[in-house]
Coordinates of C-alpha atoms in Angstrom, one line a residue:
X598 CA 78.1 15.8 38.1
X599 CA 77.6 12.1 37.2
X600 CA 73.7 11.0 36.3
X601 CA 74.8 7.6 36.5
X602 CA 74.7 4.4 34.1
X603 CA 71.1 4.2 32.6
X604 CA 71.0 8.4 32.1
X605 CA 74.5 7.7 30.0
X606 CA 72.2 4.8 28.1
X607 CA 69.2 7.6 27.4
X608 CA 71.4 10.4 26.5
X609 CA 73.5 8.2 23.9
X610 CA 70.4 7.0 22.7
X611 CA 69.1 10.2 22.0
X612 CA 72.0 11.5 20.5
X613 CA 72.6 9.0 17.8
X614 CA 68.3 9.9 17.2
X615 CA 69.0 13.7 17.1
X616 CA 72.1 13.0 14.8
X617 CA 70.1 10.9 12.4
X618 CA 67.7 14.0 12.9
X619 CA 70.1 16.6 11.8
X620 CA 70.8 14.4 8.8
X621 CA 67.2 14.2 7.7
X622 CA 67.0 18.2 8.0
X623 CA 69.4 18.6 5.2
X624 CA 68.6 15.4 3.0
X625 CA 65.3 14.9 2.6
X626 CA 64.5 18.4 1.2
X627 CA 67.4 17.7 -1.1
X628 CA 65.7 14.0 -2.0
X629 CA 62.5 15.6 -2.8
X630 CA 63.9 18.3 -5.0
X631 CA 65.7 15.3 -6.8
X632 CA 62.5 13.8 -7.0
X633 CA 60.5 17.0 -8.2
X634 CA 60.7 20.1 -9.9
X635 CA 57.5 22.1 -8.0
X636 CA 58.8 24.3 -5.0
X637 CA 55.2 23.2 -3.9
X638 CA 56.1 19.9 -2.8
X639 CA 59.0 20.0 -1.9
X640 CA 58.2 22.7 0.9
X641 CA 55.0 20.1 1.5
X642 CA 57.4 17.2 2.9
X643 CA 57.9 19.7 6.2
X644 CA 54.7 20.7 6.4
X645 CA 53.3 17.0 5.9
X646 CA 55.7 16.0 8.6
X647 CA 54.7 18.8 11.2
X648 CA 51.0 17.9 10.5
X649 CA 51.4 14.6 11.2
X650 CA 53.3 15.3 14.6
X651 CA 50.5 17.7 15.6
X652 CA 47.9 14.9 14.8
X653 CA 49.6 12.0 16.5
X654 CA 50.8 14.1 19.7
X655 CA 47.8 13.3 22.1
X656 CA 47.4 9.4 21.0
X657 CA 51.1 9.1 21.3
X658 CA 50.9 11.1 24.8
X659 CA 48.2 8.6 26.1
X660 CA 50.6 4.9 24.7
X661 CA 53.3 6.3 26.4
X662 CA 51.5 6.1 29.8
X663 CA 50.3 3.3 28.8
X664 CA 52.9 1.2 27.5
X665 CA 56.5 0.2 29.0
X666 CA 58.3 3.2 27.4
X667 CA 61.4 1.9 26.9
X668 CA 59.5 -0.9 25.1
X669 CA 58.1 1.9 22.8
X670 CA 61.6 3.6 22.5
X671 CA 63.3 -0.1 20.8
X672 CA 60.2 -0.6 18.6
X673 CA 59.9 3.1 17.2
X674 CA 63.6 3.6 16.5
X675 CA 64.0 -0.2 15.3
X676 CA 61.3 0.3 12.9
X677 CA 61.8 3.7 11.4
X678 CA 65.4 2.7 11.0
X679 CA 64.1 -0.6 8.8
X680 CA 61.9 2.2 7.3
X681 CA 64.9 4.3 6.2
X682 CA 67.4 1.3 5.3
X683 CA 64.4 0.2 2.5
X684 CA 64.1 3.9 1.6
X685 CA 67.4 4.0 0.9
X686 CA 67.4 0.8 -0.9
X687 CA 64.4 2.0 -3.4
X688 CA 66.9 5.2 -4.0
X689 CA 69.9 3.7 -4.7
X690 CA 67.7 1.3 -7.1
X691 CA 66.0 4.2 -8.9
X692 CA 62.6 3.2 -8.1
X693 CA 61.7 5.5 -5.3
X694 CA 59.1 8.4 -5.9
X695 CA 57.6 11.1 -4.0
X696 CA 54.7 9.5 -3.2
X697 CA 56.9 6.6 -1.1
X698 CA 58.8 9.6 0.4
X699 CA 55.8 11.5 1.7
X700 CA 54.5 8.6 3.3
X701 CA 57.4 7.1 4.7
X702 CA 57.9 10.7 6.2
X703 CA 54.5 10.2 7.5
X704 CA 55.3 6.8 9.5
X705 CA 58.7 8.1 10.6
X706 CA 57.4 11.6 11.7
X707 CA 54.6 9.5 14.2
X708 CA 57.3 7.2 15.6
X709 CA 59.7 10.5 16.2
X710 CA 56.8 11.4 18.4
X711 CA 56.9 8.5 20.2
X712 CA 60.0 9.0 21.3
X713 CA 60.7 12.0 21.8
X714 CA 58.2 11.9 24.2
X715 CA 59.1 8.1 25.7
X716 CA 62.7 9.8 26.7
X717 CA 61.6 12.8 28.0
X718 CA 59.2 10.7 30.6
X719 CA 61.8 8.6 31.2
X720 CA 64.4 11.0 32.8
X721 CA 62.6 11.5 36.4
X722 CA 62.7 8.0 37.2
X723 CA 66.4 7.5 35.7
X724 CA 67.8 10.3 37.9
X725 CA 66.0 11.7 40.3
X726 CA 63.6 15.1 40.6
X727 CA 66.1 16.8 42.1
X728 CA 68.6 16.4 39.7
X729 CA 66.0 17.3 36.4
X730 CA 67.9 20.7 35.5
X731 CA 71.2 18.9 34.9
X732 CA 69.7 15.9 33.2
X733 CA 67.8 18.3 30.7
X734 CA 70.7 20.4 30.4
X735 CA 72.7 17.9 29.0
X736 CA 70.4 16.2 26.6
X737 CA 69.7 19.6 25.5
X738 CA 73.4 19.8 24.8
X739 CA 73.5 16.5 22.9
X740 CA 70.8 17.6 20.9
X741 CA 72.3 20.9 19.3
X742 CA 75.8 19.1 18.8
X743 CA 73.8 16.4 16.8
X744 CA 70.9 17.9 15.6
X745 CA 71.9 21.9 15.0
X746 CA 75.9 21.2 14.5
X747 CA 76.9 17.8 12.8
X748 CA 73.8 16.7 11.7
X749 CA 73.0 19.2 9.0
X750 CA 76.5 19.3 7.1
X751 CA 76.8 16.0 7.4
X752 CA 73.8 15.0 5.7
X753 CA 74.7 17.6 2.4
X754 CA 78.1 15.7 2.7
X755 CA 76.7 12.6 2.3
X756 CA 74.0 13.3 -0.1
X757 CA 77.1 14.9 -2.2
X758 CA 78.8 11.4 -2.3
X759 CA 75.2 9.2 -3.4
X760 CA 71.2 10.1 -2.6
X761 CA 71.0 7.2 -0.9
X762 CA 73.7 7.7 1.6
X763 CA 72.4 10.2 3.7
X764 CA 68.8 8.1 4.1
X765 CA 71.1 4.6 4.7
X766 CA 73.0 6.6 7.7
X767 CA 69.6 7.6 9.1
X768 CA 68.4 4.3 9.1
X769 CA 71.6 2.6 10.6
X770 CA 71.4 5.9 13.8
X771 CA 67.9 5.2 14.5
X772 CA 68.6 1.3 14.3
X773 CA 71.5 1.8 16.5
X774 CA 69.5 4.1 18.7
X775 CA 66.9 1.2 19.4
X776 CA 69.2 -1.1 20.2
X777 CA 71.1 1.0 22.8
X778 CA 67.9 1.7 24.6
X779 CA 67.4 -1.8 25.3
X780 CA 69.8 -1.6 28.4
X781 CA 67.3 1.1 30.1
X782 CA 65.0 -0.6 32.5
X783 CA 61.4 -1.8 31.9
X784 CA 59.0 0.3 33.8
X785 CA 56.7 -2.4 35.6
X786 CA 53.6 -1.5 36.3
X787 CA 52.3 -1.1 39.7
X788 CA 50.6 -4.3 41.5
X789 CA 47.7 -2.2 42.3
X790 CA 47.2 -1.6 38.2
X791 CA 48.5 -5.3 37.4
X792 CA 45.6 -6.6 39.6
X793 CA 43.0 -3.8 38.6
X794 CA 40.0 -5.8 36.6
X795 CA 38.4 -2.4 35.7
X796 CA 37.9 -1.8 31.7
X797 CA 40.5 0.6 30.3
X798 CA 39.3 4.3 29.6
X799 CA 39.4 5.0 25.1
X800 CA 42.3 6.8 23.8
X801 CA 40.1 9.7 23.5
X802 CA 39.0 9.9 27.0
X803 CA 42.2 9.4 29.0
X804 CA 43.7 12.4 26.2
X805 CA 41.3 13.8 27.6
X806 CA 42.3 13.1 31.4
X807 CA 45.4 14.8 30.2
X808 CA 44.8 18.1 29.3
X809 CA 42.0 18.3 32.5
X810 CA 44.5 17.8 34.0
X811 CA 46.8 20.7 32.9
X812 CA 44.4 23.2 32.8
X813 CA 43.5 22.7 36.3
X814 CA 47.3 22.8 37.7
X815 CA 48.2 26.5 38.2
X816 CA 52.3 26.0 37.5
X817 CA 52.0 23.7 34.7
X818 CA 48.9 25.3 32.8
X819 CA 51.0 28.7 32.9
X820 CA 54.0 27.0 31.5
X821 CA 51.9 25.5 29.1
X822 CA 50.0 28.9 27.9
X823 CA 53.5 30.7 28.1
X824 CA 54.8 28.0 25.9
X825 CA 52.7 28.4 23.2
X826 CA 52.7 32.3 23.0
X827 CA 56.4 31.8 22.8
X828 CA 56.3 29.7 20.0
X829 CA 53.9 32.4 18.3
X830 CA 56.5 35.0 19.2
X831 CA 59.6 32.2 17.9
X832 CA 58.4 32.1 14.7
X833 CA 57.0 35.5 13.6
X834 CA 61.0 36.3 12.5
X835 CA 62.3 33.1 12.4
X836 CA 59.5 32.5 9.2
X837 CA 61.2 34.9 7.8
X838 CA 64.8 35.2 8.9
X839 CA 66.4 34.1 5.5
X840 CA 64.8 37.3 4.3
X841 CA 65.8 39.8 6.8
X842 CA 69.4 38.1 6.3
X843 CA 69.5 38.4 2.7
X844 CA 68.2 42.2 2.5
X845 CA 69.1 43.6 6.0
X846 CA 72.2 41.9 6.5
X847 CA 73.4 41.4 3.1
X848 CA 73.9 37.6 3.9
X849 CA 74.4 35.0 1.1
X850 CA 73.3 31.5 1.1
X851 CA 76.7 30.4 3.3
X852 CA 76.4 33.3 5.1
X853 CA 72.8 32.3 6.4
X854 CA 74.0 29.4 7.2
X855 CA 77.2 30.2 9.3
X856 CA 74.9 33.1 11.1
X857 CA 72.4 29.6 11.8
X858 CA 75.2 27.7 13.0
X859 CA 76.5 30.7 15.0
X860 CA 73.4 30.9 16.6
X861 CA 73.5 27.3 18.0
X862 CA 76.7 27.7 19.8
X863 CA 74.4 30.2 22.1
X864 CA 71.9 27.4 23.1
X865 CA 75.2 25.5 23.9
X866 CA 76.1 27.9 26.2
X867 CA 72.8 28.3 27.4
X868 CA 72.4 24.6 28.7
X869 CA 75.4 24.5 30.6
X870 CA 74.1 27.8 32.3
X871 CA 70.7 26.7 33.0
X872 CA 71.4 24.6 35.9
X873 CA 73.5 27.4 38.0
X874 CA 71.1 29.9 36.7
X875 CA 68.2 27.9 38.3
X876 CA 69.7 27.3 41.6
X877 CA 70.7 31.1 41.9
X878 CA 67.4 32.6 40.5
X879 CA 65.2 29.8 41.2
X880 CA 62.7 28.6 38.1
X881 CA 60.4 31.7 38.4
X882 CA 62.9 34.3 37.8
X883 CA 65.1 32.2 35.0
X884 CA 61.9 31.7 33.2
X885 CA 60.8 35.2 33.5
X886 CA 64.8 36.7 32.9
X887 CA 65.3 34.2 29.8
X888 CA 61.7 35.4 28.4
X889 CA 63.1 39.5 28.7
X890 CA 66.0 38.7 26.9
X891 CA 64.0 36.9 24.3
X892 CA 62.4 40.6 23.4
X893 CA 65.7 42.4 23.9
X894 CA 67.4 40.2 21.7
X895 CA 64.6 40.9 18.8
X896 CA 64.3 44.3 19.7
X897 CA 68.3 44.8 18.7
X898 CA 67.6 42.3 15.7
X899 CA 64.9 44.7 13.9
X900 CA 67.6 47.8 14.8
X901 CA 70.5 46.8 13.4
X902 CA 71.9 45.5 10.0
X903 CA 75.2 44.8 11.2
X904 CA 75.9 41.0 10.3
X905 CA 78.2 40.4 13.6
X906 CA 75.8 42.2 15.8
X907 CA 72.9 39.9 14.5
X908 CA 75.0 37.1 14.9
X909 CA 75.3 38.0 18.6
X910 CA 72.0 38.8 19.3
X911 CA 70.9 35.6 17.7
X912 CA 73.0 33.7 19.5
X913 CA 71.6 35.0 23.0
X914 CA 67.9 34.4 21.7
X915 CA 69.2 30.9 21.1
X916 CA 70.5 30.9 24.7
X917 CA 67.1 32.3 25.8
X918 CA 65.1 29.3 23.9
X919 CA 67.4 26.4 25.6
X920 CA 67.1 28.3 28.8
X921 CA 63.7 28.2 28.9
X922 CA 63.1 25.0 27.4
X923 CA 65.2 23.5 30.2
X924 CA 63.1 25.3 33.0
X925 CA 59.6 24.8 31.6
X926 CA 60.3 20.6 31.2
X927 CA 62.0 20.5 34.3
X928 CA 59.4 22.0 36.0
X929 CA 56.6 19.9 34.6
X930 CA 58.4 16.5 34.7
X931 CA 58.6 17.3 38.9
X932 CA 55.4 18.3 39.1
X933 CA 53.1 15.8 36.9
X934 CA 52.8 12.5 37.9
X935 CA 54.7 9.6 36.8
X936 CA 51.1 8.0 34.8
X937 CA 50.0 11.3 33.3
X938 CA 53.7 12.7 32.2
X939 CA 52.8 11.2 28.6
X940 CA 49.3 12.9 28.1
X941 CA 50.1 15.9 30.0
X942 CA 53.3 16.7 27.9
X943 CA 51.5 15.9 24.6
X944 CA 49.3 18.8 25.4
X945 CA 51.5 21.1 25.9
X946 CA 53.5 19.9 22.9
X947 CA 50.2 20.3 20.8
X948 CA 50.0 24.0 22.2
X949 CA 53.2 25.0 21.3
X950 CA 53.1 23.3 17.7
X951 CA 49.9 25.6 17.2
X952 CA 52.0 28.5 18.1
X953 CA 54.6 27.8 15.9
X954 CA 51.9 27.6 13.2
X955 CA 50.4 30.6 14.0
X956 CA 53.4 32.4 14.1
X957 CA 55.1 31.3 10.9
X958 CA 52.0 32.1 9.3
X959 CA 51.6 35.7 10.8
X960 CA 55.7 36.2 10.2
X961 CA 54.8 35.7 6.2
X962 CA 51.6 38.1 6.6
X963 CA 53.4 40.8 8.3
X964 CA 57.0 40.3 6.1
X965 CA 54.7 41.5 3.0
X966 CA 54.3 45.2 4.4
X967 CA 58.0 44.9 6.3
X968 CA 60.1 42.8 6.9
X969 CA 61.0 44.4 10.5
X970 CA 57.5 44.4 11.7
X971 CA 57.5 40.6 12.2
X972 CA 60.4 40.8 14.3
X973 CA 59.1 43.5 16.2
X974 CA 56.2 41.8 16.9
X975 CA 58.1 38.9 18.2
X976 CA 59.6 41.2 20.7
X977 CA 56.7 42.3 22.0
X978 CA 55.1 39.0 22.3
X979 CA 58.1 38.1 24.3
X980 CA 57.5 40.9 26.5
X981 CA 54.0 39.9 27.3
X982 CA 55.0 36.1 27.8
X983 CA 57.5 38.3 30.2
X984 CA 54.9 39.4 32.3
X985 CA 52.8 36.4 31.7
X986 CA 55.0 34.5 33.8
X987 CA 56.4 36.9 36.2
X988 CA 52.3 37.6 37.4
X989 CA 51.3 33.3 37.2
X990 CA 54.5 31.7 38.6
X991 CA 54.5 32.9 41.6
X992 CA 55.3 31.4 45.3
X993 CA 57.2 27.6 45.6
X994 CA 56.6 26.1 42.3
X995 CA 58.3 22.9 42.9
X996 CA 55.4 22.5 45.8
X997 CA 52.4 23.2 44.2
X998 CA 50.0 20.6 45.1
X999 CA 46.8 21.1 42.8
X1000 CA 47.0 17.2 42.2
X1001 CA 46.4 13.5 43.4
X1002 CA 48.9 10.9 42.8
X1003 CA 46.0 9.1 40.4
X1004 CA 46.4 12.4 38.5
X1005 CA 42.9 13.6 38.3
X1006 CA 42.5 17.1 39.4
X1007 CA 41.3 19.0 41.8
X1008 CA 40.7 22.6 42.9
X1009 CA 43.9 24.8 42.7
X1010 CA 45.4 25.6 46.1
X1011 CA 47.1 29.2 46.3
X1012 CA 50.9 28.7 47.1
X1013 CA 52.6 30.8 49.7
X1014 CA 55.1 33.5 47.9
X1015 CA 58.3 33.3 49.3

């Protein structure tokens, strides 16, 4: 089904991002360590880099109602691809250090923020409400291929050939990136807003504004607590999956990493299945189908120690994830409005970062007294998100109408169930 010309624009744009993305998950690790001998700080570029997302999330969410997004999409990309082309100039000189890595991990980690969410608010008014599954299916799509699939062993491949290759490539993607979005249209604000004379609420009140919002809209305040109690249940094994596939599955380093890349091919499927899946089941039971096969999937993961029968089960969790991903955005980008998309996603993107936190931190707590227990755990999280959802999304979800256009909420109205 054709999205038309400007979706073709965001998804190519996005791809060449998620490419340069994939690169950067196999590089810069492998910079650092060239850079440093301590484990310490080398692990400490991720975590610096998912702190500073977390931290940035809300202000970014508020700019990007604000601001003309593809405006914020050319900038960002344009000037963490300058970012990257000097890094790798400062490599290939030998004058780099760890110090100019962390923080130009820092800068590039907020404008990654910036858009990723300045795309995903985009894709409503490029094609249509009604057509959100398929958009998000295929950008979904895009990003394994280039993210999950090419990305990684291309960026080994390149850091084989020079340490600067790999960082020059990102910079040229995201470059590239930023100057494909600049056939997307301007988003002009509305005459009522260009005339308004009234002062501008603070960053900190319209974040605010945001998540008011989302905890008083019944659909997307579940999605949003679902969310992040999946994130808590994602990561209790996946903290410690290289473990379980080293001593339960008798895995070597290339073996991890074919199970890894096995995995992905699952979210592939999973995309192109989330539309019909949708239309057959509607979002409710998707979400709450793709949630019970989450903790069925685990619960054969801590049961066997069969490499092929991991690989399998890991590839329908990965079909899971995708499946619900696609639901859970499509849903809230046809239910918030246009002006509060931003904020409102930025809260539910800080939410699910905390689960993610949470859960890799309880997956390495657990791991110590077994390393099954934090899978089984993730199971049963997944069977309470399960339920979580089954009980709170209930009726026509693509009608709830607990909000005014301004966005400002008000009290939740009970949806007729079907």
């Amino acid at each position: 089904m054709p999205l038309g010309r400007l979706f073709s624009v965001l998804w190519s744009a996005n791809a060449l991002s998620n490419l340069a993305d994939g690169i950067a998950f196999v590089s810069m690790p492998l910079l650092a360590a060239s850079l440093t001998d301590d484990p310490r700080l080398v692990a400490g570029l991720a975590t610096l880099y998912a702190l500073v997302r977390l931290l940035v999330a809300l202000p970014v969410g508020v700019w990007v109602d604000r601001a003309d997004r593809r405006t914020l999409m050319v900038t960002a990309n344009l000037l963490r691809g300058g970012l990257l082309v000097a890094l790798a100039l400062t490599v290939h000189l030998g004058v780099s250090s760890l110090v100019l890595l962390y923080a130009t991990m820092a800068v590039v980690g907020t404008l990654e923020s910036m858009v990723d969410s300045a795309a995903l608010t985009m894709v409503p008014s490029l094609v249509g409400r009604d057509r959100l599954d398929t958009a998000n299916s295929r950008i979904a799509a895009g990003q394994l291929i280039a993210d999950e699939l090419a990305g990684p062993p291309l960026g080994g491949f390149l850091f084989a050939l020079a340490a600067a290759a790999p960082v020059l490539a990102m910079g040229g993607l995201w470059a590239l990136a930023g100057l494909v979005a600049l056939a997307l249209p301007v988003r002009r604000p509305s005459r009522a807003s260009a005339d308004a004379v009234v002062p501008r609420p603070s960053v900190s009140a319209e974040a605010r504004a945001g998540i008011v919002w989302l905890a008083h809209h019944r659909v997307v305040g579940s999605l949003a607590l679902v969310g992040a109690l999946a994130s808590v249940g994602y990561m209790l094994p996946f903290s410690i999956l290289v473990l379980v596939a080293e001593e339960r599955l008798g895995l070597d380093g290339t073996g991890y990493g074919l199970l890894l890349a096995f995995s992905a091919l699952g979210g592939l499927l999973g995309s192109a299945l989330a539309p019909r899946l949708r239309r057959r089941l509607g979002y409710r039971w998707t979400i709450v189908a793709s949630l019970a096969l989450a903790a069925v999937t685990l619960t054969g993961l801590s049961l066997t120690r069969d490499p092929l029968v991991a690989g399998v089960l890991l590839a329908l969790y990965i079909l899971h994830a995708v499946i619900w991903s696609i639901c859970a955005l499509s849903l809230r980008q046809r239910l918030v409005p246009d002006e509060l998309l931003g904020r409102v996603g930025a809260t539910a993107r800080v939410l699910g970062l905390l689960g993610l936190a949470v859960g890799s931190a309880l997956g390495g707590v657990l791991a110590a007294v077994d390393l099954v227990i934090p899978v089984v755990a993730g199971a049963v999280v997944f069977a309470g998100c399960c339920v979580l959802a089954a009980v709170t999304l209930r009726g026509d979800l693509t009608a709830d109408s607990s909000r005014h256009s301004d966005g400002h909420p008000v009290a939740n109205t009970p949806v007729e169930g079907h």
